[in-house]
Amino acid sequence: METTDVAVVGAGPTGLMLATELALAGVRCRVLERRTETPDTTRAFAVHARTLELLDARGMADELLPRGVPIREITPTSGATIDLGEIDSRYPMLLIVPQSGTEQVLERRAHEAGVEIVRGAEVTGLRQDIVHVVLELADGTEETARYVVGCDGAHSAVRRLLGVPFTGTEYATHILLADVRLAAPPQGAMFAETGPAGAVVVIPFGDGWFRAIAWDRQREQVPLAEQVPLAEPLPMDEVREAFVRIAGTDFGMLEQRWSTRFLSERRQAAQYRVGRVLLAGDAAHVHSPLGGQGMNTGIGDAVNLGWKLGATVQGWAPAWLLESYATERHRVGAQVLALTDAFNNLVLGYSRIRKVLQRVAVRTIVRVPPARRALVGRLTGIGIAYPAARGAHPWTGRRAPDVVCGTKRLYELLRDGRFVLVDASALGLAAEAVADAAVVRTARATPTTRRPDVLLVRPDGYVAWAGEDTPELAEEARAAVARWCGTGLRVA
C-alpha cells in the first residue's frame, strides 16, 4: 500500500492552508474531504490583518484583496470606535470576503503545488503505531500516512476517533445567518444593533449581497421539544422577522441565496497532538463568531504547524520542534476563546449592570493608547506572540515586522518557506556565520533603533531569536540557527 507523508482531513481554509505549507516544504500530502462538492457559500467572512500578513508571506494576499471589502474602523460597543489605520501593518483593515473566496485562493495554490484533494472521502476509523497512521474510509478503503492532521471541523471525526475531550459549553442564543439582497441597505461599511431581543449585524460583500446575522434570543426560554430544529430550513421571512424585532427594520430584504441556523459553542480540545495525529482549526477549538476569529485562528494554526511538520518529515527538525505546535497554539486558542466569550457576554449577557460596566470598560480601553493597542492586537492577530525562554531577548516570539531588505520586503523573502536572518549589524557578521545553513536565507537591512540589530525569523513570520551588535553576535547567531534548524544548519 502506498504511503503518503501527511494526510490532511478536511478541505476547509485550515486544511487547504496546511496542505500548501506542507507542499512548500517538499512533503507529499493528500487532503481527504468528506463533502463531495466545493461549497460556494460558507459561514466565515472576516480576514484579519495578521492573516493577510501570513497570506502575504506566501504570495496570496494580493489575490484575495480584490475579492473583499476593506473595513477601516470597527466598533466593539456603542461609543467605542477603533481606527484600524493605527495598525503598523501593510494591511490595516478587516477584509470582508466570503469564506468560499478564501478557499478558492487556497485551493488553487494547493493544486499548483501538486496537492491531491480527494472529495467524498469520509474517515470512519483510525489506528496508529510508532511509524504510521492508517485511516479507514467509509467506502472500505484505507489511507496510510506517516502523519495525519485533523482539520475536519467542530464535529471532527479525527478528534472523536482519538478520544480527545472537547471541553466547554454551548451558548443558548440561536444564530441565524443569511446572504441577502437589500432594497435599503444601512449606511456605512458595517451595521450592528443590540437590544433585549438579541443582536443583528449586516456586512456587505461588495457584489450586491449582504451577510445578515441575527443572534435571536426569542427561543432561549422555549422548551426544547417546541424549538425549531437547527436542521430546519431558514426562510427569509424568519430572518426578516428577527431583524424587525431586534433592530426595527429588515432593510428591505429582497432575495436570499443561502441561509442556516445554528448554536455556537465554546470548546477546546484537551490535546492538539496524540502520537502521529494532530488537530488544527475548528477540530481543535470553536467559539462564538463575535469578533470573527474562527477562520483566522485556523489559518494561524496551519502556518504554525506546516513548517514544523514539514521539517519533521524531511528529517532536519530538532526533536522538540513538532511538540512546540501544541504548546504555542493551544495557548493562542485559549486566548481566543476568552476574547470571544467576553464579546459574547458584552453583546448578549443577561446582567444589565455587568453589560454597562463592560461597555464603560471598553470605551475606557479605546481611549488609552497602550490599552487600545493591546485590544487591537488581540482582535486583529497582530499582537499574538509565543512564549520565550527565560533570559531571551524581548523580541523573541513576537510577530516580525515587514522589514525592507534591499529591494524586497521580509514577507516576500519568506515565500519559499525558509527561515530568514535579517542582519542590520555594522559588519554583517551574523549573516556570514549562517551562510551555509540549508534552510536559512540571509538578508541585509538598514540599522534602526526601532528593532534589534539581527532577527532570525521563522517561516511563519515570528521571531525565533534576536541579537544586538556585540563581539559575540556571529557566534550567537550560529547557535540560534543550530537550535532551531537542527541538521538544516548544514548544506543539504
Coordinates of C-alpha atoms in Angstrom, one line a residue:
M1 CA 0.0 0.0 0.0
E2 CA 1.4 3.4 -1.0
T3 CA 2.1 5.7 2.0
T4 CA 1.9 9.5 1.8
D5 CA 3.8 11.7 4.1
V6 CA 0.9 13.6 5.6
A7 CA -2.9 13.0 5.2
V8 CA -4.9 16.2 6.0
V9 CA -8.5 15.5 6.8
G10 CA -10.7 18.4 5.8
A11 CA -10.5 20.8 2.9
G12 CA -11.7 24.0 4.6
P13 CA -9.4 27.0 5.0
T14 CA -7.3 25.3 7.7
G15 CA -6.7 22.1 5.8
L16 CA -6.0 23.8 2.5
M17 CA -3.6 26.3 4.1
L18 CA -1.8 23.4 5.8
A19 CA -1.6 21.5 2.6
T20 CA 0.1 24.4 0.8
E21 CA 2.6 24.7 3.6
L22 CA 3.5 21.1 3.5
A23 CA 3.9 21.1 -0.3
L24 CA 6.1 24.2 0.1
A25 CA 8.3 22.1 2.4
G26 CA 8.6 19.3 -0.1
V27 CA 6.2 17.0 1.7
R28 CA 3.9 14.6 -0.1
C29 CA 0.4 15.5 1.1
R30 CA -3.2 14.3 0.3
V31 CA -6.3 16.1 1.5
L32 CA -9.3 14.0 2.4
E33 CA -12.7 15.8 2.3
R34 CA -16.0 14.3 3.3
R35 CA -18.0 16.7 1.2
T36 CA -18.3 15.7 -2.5
E37 CA -18.6 19.2 -3.8
T38 CA -16.9 22.5 -3.1
P39 CA -19.3 24.8 -1.2
D40 CA -19.9 28.2 -2.8
T41 CA -21.1 30.0 0.4
T42 CA -20.0 29.4 4.0
R43 CA -20.1 31.0 7.4
A44 CA -16.8 32.8 7.8
F45 CA -16.3 36.2 6.2
A46 CA -13.7 38.1 8.2
V47 CA -10.0 38.1 7.3
H48 CA -8.0 40.0 9.9
A49 CA -4.7 41.9 9.4
R50 CA -2.4 39.1 10.7
T51 CA -4.0 36.5 8.5
L52 CA -3.5 38.8 5.5
E53 CA 0.2 39.1 6.5
L54 CA 0.5 35.3 6.7
L55 CA -1.1 35.1 3.2
D56 CA 1.3 37.8 2.0
A57 CA 4.2 35.7 3.3
R58 CA 3.1 33.0 0.8
G59 CA 2.2 35.4 -2.0
M60 CA -1.6 35.1 -1.8
A61 CA -2.8 38.3 -0.1
D62 CA -2.8 40.3 -3.3
E63 CA -5.0 37.7 -4.9
L64 CA -7.5 37.8 -2.1
L65 CA -7.8 41.5 -1.6
P66 CA -9.9 42.2 -4.8
R67 CA -12.4 39.7 -3.7
G68 CA -13.3 41.5 -0.5
V69 CA -14.5 44.8 1.1
P70 CA -11.9 46.5 3.4
I71 CA -13.3 47.7 6.7
R72 CA -11.1 50.5 8.2
E73 CA -13.0 51.0 11.5
I74 CA -14.7 48.7 14.0
T75 CA -17.0 49.4 16.9
P76 CA -16.7 46.7 19.6
T77 CA -19.5 48.5 21.5
S78 CA -21.5 51.7 21.1
G79 CA -19.4 54.8 21.7
A80 CA -16.1 53.0 21.2
T81 CA -14.7 53.1 17.7
I82 CA -11.3 51.7 16.7
D83 CA -9.4 53.1 13.7
L84 CA -7.6 50.1 12.2
G85 CA -5.3 52.6 10.3
E86 CA -3.3 52.7 13.5
I87 CA -2.0 49.2 12.9
D88 CA 1.6 49.0 11.9
S89 CA 0.9 46.6 9.1
R90 CA 0.8 46.5 5.3
Y91 CA -2.9 45.6 5.8
P92 CA -4.5 48.0 8.3
M93 CA -8.0 46.6 7.8
L94 CA -10.6 43.9 8.3
L95 CA -11.2 42.3 4.9
I96 CA -14.8 41.1 4.4
V97 CA -14.8 38.2 1.9
P98 CA -16.9 35.1 1.8
Q99 CA -15.1 32.0 3.1
S100 CA -15.6 30.4 -0.3
G101 CA -13.5 33.2 -1.8
T102 CA -10.7 32.5 0.6
E103 CA -11.0 28.7 -0.1
Q104 CA -10.8 29.3 -3.8
V105 CA -7.5 31.1 -3.4
L106 CA -6.1 28.5 -1.1
E107 CA -7.3 25.5 -3.2
R108 CA -5.8 27.0 -6.4
R109 CA -2.5 27.3 -4.7
A110 CA -2.7 23.8 -3.3
H111 CA -3.4 22.4 -6.8
E112 CA -0.5 24.4 -8.2
A113 CA 1.7 22.9 -5.6
G114 CA 0.7 19.4 -6.6
V115 CA -1.6 18.6 -3.6
E116 CA -4.2 15.9 -4.3
I117 CA -7.6 16.7 -2.9
V118 CA -9.9 13.7 -2.6
R119 CA -13.5 14.5 -2.2
G120 CA -16.2 12.1 -0.9
A121 CA -13.6 10.6 1.5
E122 CA -15.2 10.1 4.9
V123 CA -13.0 9.0 7.7
T124 CA -14.6 6.3 9.9
G125 CA -11.7 4.7 11.6
L126 CA -8.1 5.4 12.8
R127 CA -5.3 3.4 14.1
Q128 CA -1.6 4.3 14.5
D129 CA 1.7 2.8 15.6
I130 CA 5.2 4.3 16.0
V131 CA 5.7 4.8 12.3
H132 CA 2.4 5.1 10.5
V133 CA -1.3 6.2 10.8
V134 CA -4.0 4.2 9.0
L135 CA -7.3 5.9 8.2
E136 CA -10.3 3.8 7.4
L137 CA -12.7 5.4 4.9
A138 CA -16.5 4.9 4.5
D139 CA -16.0 3.2 1.1
G140 CA -14.0 0.4 2.7
T141 CA -10.6 1.7 1.6
E142 CA -7.7 2.8 3.7
E143 CA -5.3 5.7 3.7
T144 CA -1.8 5.2 5.2
A145 CA 0.4 8.2 6.1
R146 CA 3.3 9.0 8.3
Y147 CA 1.3 11.7 10.0
V148 CA -2.4 12.8 10.0
V149 CA -3.8 16.2 10.8
G150 CA -7.5 16.6 11.6
C151 CA -8.8 19.8 10.1
D152 CA -12.3 18.5 9.9
G153 CA -14.3 21.0 11.8
A154 CA -16.1 21.3 15.1
H155 CA -17.6 17.7 14.8
S156 CA -14.2 16.3 13.9
A157 CA -14.1 12.6 13.2
V158 CA -10.4 12.5 13.8
R159 CA -10.7 14.1 17.3
R160 CA -13.6 11.7 18.1
L161 CA -11.6 8.7 17.0
L162 CA -8.6 9.8 19.1
G163 CA -10.9 10.1 22.1
V164 CA -9.6 13.7 22.8
P165 CA -12.0 15.6 25.1
F166 CA -13.6 18.7 23.6
T167 CA -14.4 20.6 26.8
G168 CA -16.6 23.6 27.1
T169 CA -20.2 24.7 26.7
E170 CA -22.9 25.6 24.2
Y171 CA -24.3 29.1 24.0
A172 CA -28.1 29.4 24.3
T173 CA -28.8 32.0 21.7
H174 CA -29.8 30.9 18.2
I175 CA -27.8 32.4 15.4
L176 CA -29.4 33.0 12.0
L177 CA -27.2 33.5 9.0
A178 CA -28.4 34.5 5.5
D179 CA -26.9 36.1 2.4
V180 CA -29.5 38.6 1.1
R181 CA -30.0 41.5 -1.2
L182 CA -31.3 44.7 0.4
A183 CA -33.5 47.4 -1.1
A184 CA -32.5 49.9 1.6
P185 CA -29.0 48.8 2.9
P186 CA -27.7 50.5 6.0
Q187 CA -25.2 53.4 5.7
G188 CA -21.6 52.7 6.4
A189 CA -19.4 49.6 5.9
M190 CA -21.0 47.6 8.7
F191 CA -24.2 47.9 10.7
A192 CA -24.7 46.4 14.2
E193 CA -27.5 46.8 16.7
T194 CA -28.1 45.1 20.0
G195 CA -31.1 45.1 22.3
P196 CA -33.0 42.9 24.8
A197 CA -34.2 40.7 22.0
G198 CA -30.7 39.9 20.7
A199 CA -28.3 41.4 18.2
V200 CA -28.0 41.8 14.4
V201 CA -25.2 42.6 12.1
V202 CA -25.2 43.5 8.4
I203 CA -22.0 43.2 6.4
P204 CA -21.6 44.0 2.7
F205 CA -19.7 41.5 0.4
G206 CA -19.3 44.2 -2.3
D207 CA -21.2 42.4 -5.0
G208 CA -24.7 43.5 -4.1
W209 CA -25.1 40.7 -1.5
F210 CA -25.0 41.2 2.3
R211 CA -24.4 38.8 5.1
A212 CA -27.3 39.2 7.6
I213 CA -26.6 37.8 11.1
A214 CA -29.1 37.7 13.9
W215 CA -28.5 36.4 17.4
D216 CA -32.2 35.7 18.3
R217 CA -33.0 35.3 22.0
Q218 CA -36.6 34.5 21.3
R219 CA -36.1 30.8 21.6
E220 CA -33.9 30.7 24.7
Q221 CA -36.8 30.1 27.0
V222 CA -38.8 27.8 24.7
P223 CA -38.9 24.2 25.8
L224 CA -36.6 22.0 23.8
A225 CA -39.4 20.0 22.3
E226 CA -41.0 23.1 20.9
Q227 CA -37.9 24.7 19.4
V228 CA -37.3 24.8 15.7
P229 CA -34.7 22.1 14.8
L230 CA -31.4 23.5 13.7
A231 CA -31.6 21.4 10.5
E232 CA -34.9 23.1 9.6
P233 CA -34.5 25.4 6.5
L234 CA -34.3 29.0 7.4
P235 CA -36.8 31.1 5.3
M236 CA -36.3 34.7 4.6
D237 CA -39.5 35.7 6.4
E238 CA -37.9 34.4 9.7
V239 CA -34.8 36.4 9.1
R240 CA -36.9 39.5 8.3
E241 CA -39.0 39.0 11.5
A242 CA -35.9 38.7 13.7
F243 CA -34.4 41.8 12.2
V244 CA -37.6 43.9 12.7
R245 CA -37.9 42.7 16.3
I246 CA -34.3 43.3 17.2
A247 CA -33.3 46.3 15.0
G248 CA -36.7 47.8 14.0
T249 CA -36.1 47.2 10.3
D250 CA -35.2 44.5 7.8
F251 CA -33.6 46.9 5.3
G252 CA -35.9 45.7 2.6
M253 CA -34.7 42.2 2.2
L254 CA -35.5 41.2 -1.4
E255 CA -33.8 37.9 -2.1
Q256 CA -31.9 35.1 -0.2
R257 CA -29.4 32.8 -1.8
W258 CA -28.2 30.9 1.3
S259 CA -29.1 30.6 4.9
T260 CA -28.5 28.5 8.0
R261 CA -29.2 28.4 11.7
F262 CA -27.0 27.1 14.5
L263 CA -26.0 27.4 18.1
S264 CA -22.4 28.4 18.7
E265 CA -20.1 26.7 21.2
R266 CA -17.1 27.5 23.4
R267 CA -14.9 24.4 23.3
Q268 CA -11.3 23.5 23.1
A269 CA -9.5 20.1 22.5
A270 CA -7.6 19.0 25.6
Q271 CA -4.7 17.9 23.4
Y272 CA -3.6 19.1 20.0
R273 CA -1.4 16.0 19.4
V274 CA -1.7 12.3 20.1
G275 CA 1.2 10.4 18.7
R276 CA 1.4 11.0 14.9
V277 CA -2.0 12.6 14.8
L278 CA -2.6 16.4 15.3
L279 CA -5.6 18.7 15.4
A280 CA -6.0 22.2 13.9
G281 CA -8.7 24.7 13.2
D282 CA -12.2 24.1 14.4
A283 CA -11.3 20.5 15.2
A284 CA -9.1 22.0 18.0
H285 CA -11.2 25.0 19.1
V286 CA -14.6 26.5 18.5
H287 CA -16.1 29.7 19.9
S288 CA -18.6 32.5 19.5
P289 CA -18.5 34.0 16.0
L290 CA -18.4 37.5 17.5
G291 CA -15.0 39.0 16.7
G292 CA -14.6 36.9 13.5
Q293 CA -11.8 34.8 14.9
G294 CA -12.5 31.3 13.8
M295 CA -11.1 31.0 10.3
N296 CA -8.2 33.3 11.2
T297 CA -7.2 31.2 14.2
G298 CA -7.3 28.1 12.0
I299 CA -5.1 29.6 9.3
G300 CA -2.7 30.6 12.1
D301 CA -2.7 27.0 13.3
A302 CA -1.9 25.8 9.8
V303 CA 1.0 28.2 9.2
N304 CA 2.5 27.4 12.6
L305 CA 2.2 23.6 12.1
G306 CA 3.1 23.4 8.4
W307 CA 6.8 24.2 8.5
K308 CA 7.3 22.3 11.8
L309 CA 5.7 19.1 10.4
G310 CA 7.5 19.6 7.1
A311 CA 10.8 19.9 8.9
T312 CA 10.0 16.7 10.9
V313 CA 9.1 14.7 7.8
Q314 CA 12.2 16.0 6.0
G315 CA 14.3 14.9 8.9
W316 CA 16.1 18.2 9.9
A317 CA 13.9 19.4 12.7
P318 CA 15.1 19.4 16.3
A319 CA 13.4 16.8 18.5
W320 CA 11.3 19.4 20.3
L321 CA 10.1 21.3 17.3
L322 CA 6.9 19.5 16.4
E323 CA 5.7 19.5 20.0
S324 CA 6.0 23.2 20.1
Y325 CA 3.0 23.5 17.8
A326 CA 0.7 22.2 20.5
T327 CA 2.4 24.3 23.2
E328 CA 2.1 27.6 21.2
R329 CA -1.2 27.2 19.5
H330 CA -3.2 25.7 22.5
R331 CA -2.3 28.8 24.4
V332 CA -3.5 31.0 21.5
G333 CA -6.7 29.0 21.2
A334 CA -7.4 29.5 24.9
Q335 CA -6.9 33.3 24.5
V336 CA -9.2 33.4 21.5
L337 CA -11.9 31.6 23.5
A338 CA -11.6 34.1 26.3
L339 CA -11.7 37.1 23.9
T340 CA -14.8 35.8 22.0
D341 CA -16.5 34.8 25.3
A342 CA -16.0 38.4 26.5
F343 CA -17.5 39.8 23.3
N344 CA -20.4 37.3 23.6
N345 CA -21.1 38.4 27.2
L346 CA -20.8 42.1 26.2
V347 CA -23.4 41.7 23.4
L348 CA -25.7 39.0 24.8
G349 CA -25.1 39.0 28.6
Y350 CA -28.2 38.8 30.8
S351 CA -26.9 41.2 33.6
R352 CA -27.6 44.8 32.6
I353 CA -25.3 46.1 35.3
R354 CA -22.5 43.9 34.0
K355 CA -23.1 44.9 30.4
V356 CA -23.0 48.6 31.4
L357 CA -19.7 48.1 33.3
Q358 CA -18.2 46.2 30.4
R359 CA -19.2 48.9 27.9
V360 CA -17.7 51.5 30.1
A361 CA -14.5 49.4 30.4
V362 CA -14.3 49.0 26.6
R363 CA -14.8 52.7 26.0
T364 CA -12.1 53.5 28.5
I365 CA -9.8 51.0 26.9
V366 CA -10.1 52.5 23.4
R367 CA -9.3 56.0 24.8
V368 CA -6.0 54.8 26.4
P369 CA -3.4 54.2 23.7
P370 CA -1.5 51.2 25.3
A371 CA -4.7 49.5 26.3
R372 CA -6.2 50.2 22.8
R373 CA -3.1 48.8 21.1
A374 CA -3.4 45.6 23.2
L375 CA -7.1 45.1 22.4
V376 CA -6.5 45.8 18.7
G377 CA -3.5 43.4 18.7
R378 CA -5.7 40.6 20.2
L379 CA -8.6 41.3 17.8
T380 CA -6.5 41.5 14.6
G381 CA -3.9 38.9 15.5
I382 CA -1.1 41.4 15.2
G383 CA -0.4 41.1 18.9
I384 CA -0.2 37.3 19.0
A385 CA 3.2 36.3 20.4
Y386 CA 4.6 33.0 21.6
P387 CA 6.3 32.4 25.0
A388 CA 10.1 32.7 25.0
A389 CA 12.6 31.1 27.3
R390 CA 13.7 32.9 30.4
G391 CA 16.5 35.4 29.6
A392 CA 15.7 35.5 25.9
H393 CA 15.7 38.8 24.0
P394 CA 12.4 40.6 24.5
W395 CA 11.6 40.4 20.8
T396 CA 11.7 36.6 20.8
G397 CA 8.3 35.1 20.0
R398 CA 6.9 38.3 18.6
R399 CA 5.5 38.9 15.2
A400 CA 8.2 40.0 12.9
P401 CA 7.7 43.4 11.2
D402 CA 7.9 43.6 7.4
V403 CA 11.5 44.9 7.3
V404 CA 12.8 46.3 4.0
C405 CA 15.8 44.1 2.9
G406 CA 17.4 45.7 -0.1
T407 CA 14.9 45.5 -3.0
K408 CA 12.5 43.2 -1.2
R409 CA 10.4 43.1 1.9
L410 CA 10.9 40.4 4.6
Y411 CA 7.5 38.9 3.9
E412 CA 8.5 38.5 0.2
L413 CA 11.6 36.7 1.3
L414 CA 9.6 34.3 3.4
R415 CA 7.7 33.0 0.4
D416 CA 10.0 30.0 -0.1
G417 CA 9.2 28.7 3.4
R418 CA 12.7 29.1 4.9
F419 CA 13.9 31.0 7.9
V420 CA 15.2 34.5 7.1
L421 CA 18.1 36.0 9.1
V422 CA 17.8 39.8 8.8
D423 CA 21.1 41.4 9.6
A424 CA 21.3 45.1 10.2
S425 CA 24.6 45.0 12.2
A426 CA 27.6 47.1 11.1
L427 CA 29.7 44.3 9.5
G428 CA 27.0 41.7 8.7
L429 CA 28.9 39.0 10.5
A430 CA 25.7 37.2 11.7
A431 CA 24.7 36.7 8.1
E432 CA 28.1 35.4 7.2
A433 CA 28.1 33.0 10.1
V434 CA 25.0 31.2 8.9
A435 CA 25.5 31.4 5.2
D436 CA 25.9 27.6 4.9
A437 CA 22.5 26.8 6.6
A438 CA 20.3 25.0 4.1
V439 CA 17.0 26.2 5.5
V440 CA 18.0 29.8 6.2
R441 CA 18.3 32.7 3.8
T442 CA 20.1 35.8 4.8
A443 CA 19.3 39.5 4.1
R444 CA 20.9 42.8 5.0
A445 CA 18.7 45.6 6.3
T446 CA 19.3 49.2 7.3
P447 CA 20.1 49.7 11.0
T448 CA 17.4 51.3 13.2
T449 CA 16.8 51.8 16.9
R450 CA 13.2 50.5 16.5
R451 CA 14.2 46.9 16.3
P452 CA 17.2 44.6 17.2
D453 CA 20.3 44.5 15.0
V454 CA 19.6 40.9 14.0
L455 CA 16.4 38.9 13.7
L456 CA 16.1 35.2 12.9
V457 CA 12.6 35.0 11.6
R458 CA 10.8 31.7 11.5
P459 CA 9.0 30.6 8.3
D460 CA 5.7 31.6 9.9
G461 CA 6.8 35.2 10.4
Y462 CA 7.7 35.1 14.1
V463 CA 11.0 35.9 15.7
A464 CA 12.9 32.8 16.7
W465 CA 15.9 34.8 18.0
A466 CA 17.1 38.4 18.2
G467 CA 20.5 39.8 18.9
E468 CA 22.4 43.0 19.2
D469 CA 25.7 44.1 17.6
T470 CA 28.3 42.8 20.0
P471 CA 31.6 40.9 19.6
E472 CA 29.7 37.6 20.2
L473 CA 27.0 38.3 17.6
A474 CA 28.2 35.8 15.0
E475 CA 28.6 33.0 17.5
E476 CA 25.2 33.7 19.0
A477 CA 23.5 33.7 15.5
R478 CA 25.2 30.4 14.7
A479 CA 24.0 28.9 18.0
A480 CA 20.4 30.2 17.4
V481 CA 20.3 28.6 13.9
A482 CA 21.7 25.4 15.3
R483 CA 19.0 25.3 18.0
W484 CA 16.1 26.0 15.6
C485 CA 17.2 24.3 12.5
G486 CA 19.0 21.2 13.7
T487 CA 20.6 19.3 10.8
G488 CA 19.2 22.0 8.5
L489 CA 22.3 24.0 9.6
R490 CA 24.4 22.0 7.1
V491 CA 24.1 22.3 3.4
A492 CA 21.7 19.6 2.1

